[in-house]
C-alpha cells in the first residue's frame, strides 16, 4: 500500500518535484522515521492518514466563485502535510 506522504517524499528526494532545503529535510525525516520510528516510540498509521485525506477529498467542498461546490482536492504538498499530521502517532497512547 502506498501513501501520498511517502510518495511525495520520495518524489521530492528523487528530484522529480522541485523543493527547497526545509521541504527536502522534512521529506528525508519522514522516510527515515518510517524505518526508525519504533525505536523512538512512535509509528506511522497509514490507515489514519488515509482516513484524514479522504475527509478532505470526499467531504470538504470549495466555496465561492466558479469553483463553488467542487471538491477540495489537495495538491501533493498539502496531502503530505495532512497525512503527516494525522498519520504519526505515539506508540504508548496511539494519539498524535
Coordinates of C-alpha atoms in Angstrom, one line a residue:
X1 CA 0.0 0.0 0.0
X2 CA 1.4 3.4 -0.9
X3 CA 0.7 6.6 0.9
X4 CA 0.6 10.1 -0.6
X5 CA 3.0 11.5 2.1
X6 CA 5.6 8.8 1.4
X7 CA 5.1 9.1 -2.4
X8 CA 5.6 12.8 -2.2
X9 CA 8.7 12.5 0.0
X10 CA 10.3 10.0 -2.5
X11 CA 9.5 12.3 -5.5
X12 CA 11.0 15.3 -3.7
X13 CA 14.2 13.5 -2.8
X14 CA 14.5 12.0 -6.3
X15 CA 14.3 15.5 -7.8
X16 CA 11.0 14.8 -9.7
X17 CA 9.4 17.5 -7.5
X18 CA 11.5 20.7 -7.0
X19 CA 11.6 21.8 -3.4
X20 CA 13.7 23.8 -1.0
X21 CA 16.0 22.6 1.7
X22 CA 13.5 22.6 4.5
X23 CA 11.0 20.6 2.5
X24 CA 13.7 18.1 1.4
X25 CA 14.7 17.8 5.1
X26 CA 11.1 17.1 6.1
X27 CA 10.8 14.5 3.4
X28 CA 14.0 12.8 4.4
X29 CA 12.9 12.8 8.1
X30 CA 9.6 11.2 7.1
X31 CA 11.3 8.4 5.2
X32 CA 13.9 8.0 8.0
X33 CA 11.1 7.8 10.6
X34 CA 9.2 5.2 8.6
X35 CA 12.3 3.0 9.2
X36 CA 13.3 4.0 12.7
X37 CA 10.2 5.4 14.4
X38 CA 9.5 2.4 16.5
X39 CA 12.8 2.8 18.3
X40 CA 11.9 6.3 19.3
X41 CA 8.4 5.5 20.5
X42 CA 6.1 6.4 17.6
X43 CA 4.8 5.0 14.3
X44 CA 3.1 5.9 11.1
X45 CA -0.6 4.9 10.9
X46 CA -1.3 4.8 7.2
X47 CA -4.9 4.0 7.8
X48 CA -5.4 7.1 9.9
X49 CA -3.5 9.2 7.3
X50 CA -5.7 7.9 4.5
X51 CA -8.8 8.5 6.5
X52 CA -7.9 12.1 7.1
X53 CA -7.1 12.6 3.4
X54 CA -10.4 11.0 2.4
X55 CA -12.2 13.5 4.6
X56 CA -10.6 16.4 2.8
X57 CA -11.3 15.0 -0.7
X58 CA -14.7 13.5 -0.1
X59 CA -16.4 15.8 2.4
X60 CA -14.9 19.3 2.0
X61 CA -16.0 21.5 -0.9
X62 CA -14.8 24.8 -2.2
X63 CA -16.8 27.9 -1.5
X64 CA -17.3 30.8 -3.8
X65 CA -16.8 31.8 -7.4
X66 CA -16.6 29.4 -10.3
X67 CA -15.4 26.6 -8.0
X68 CA -18.4 26.7 -5.7
X69 CA -19.4 23.2 -4.5
X70 CA -16.5 21.5 -6.2
X71 CA -14.5 19.0 -4.1
X72 CA -11.3 20.1 -2.4
X73 CA -8.5 18.1 -4.0
X74 CA -5.3 18.8 -2.1
X75 CA -2.1 19.2 -4.1
X76 CA 0.7 16.8 -3.3
X77 CA 2.4 19.1 -0.8
X78 CA -0.9 19.6 1.0
X79 CA -1.5 15.8 1.1
X80 CA 2.0 15.4 2.6
X81 CA 1.1 17.8 5.4
X82 CA -2.4 16.3 6.0
X83 CA -1.0 12.7 6.1
X84 CA 1.9 13.7 8.3
X85 CA -0.3 15.5 10.9
X86 CA -2.8 12.7 11.1
X87 CA -0.6 9.7 10.5
X88 CA 2.2 10.0 13.0
X89 CA 1.3 8.7 16.5
X90 CA 2.9 7.9 19.8
X91 CA 3.2 4.2 20.5
X92 CA 2.2 4.5 24.2
X93 CA -1.0 6.4 23.6
X94 CA -1.9 5.9 19.9
X95 CA -2.5 9.7 19.8
X96 CA -1.0 12.3 17.5

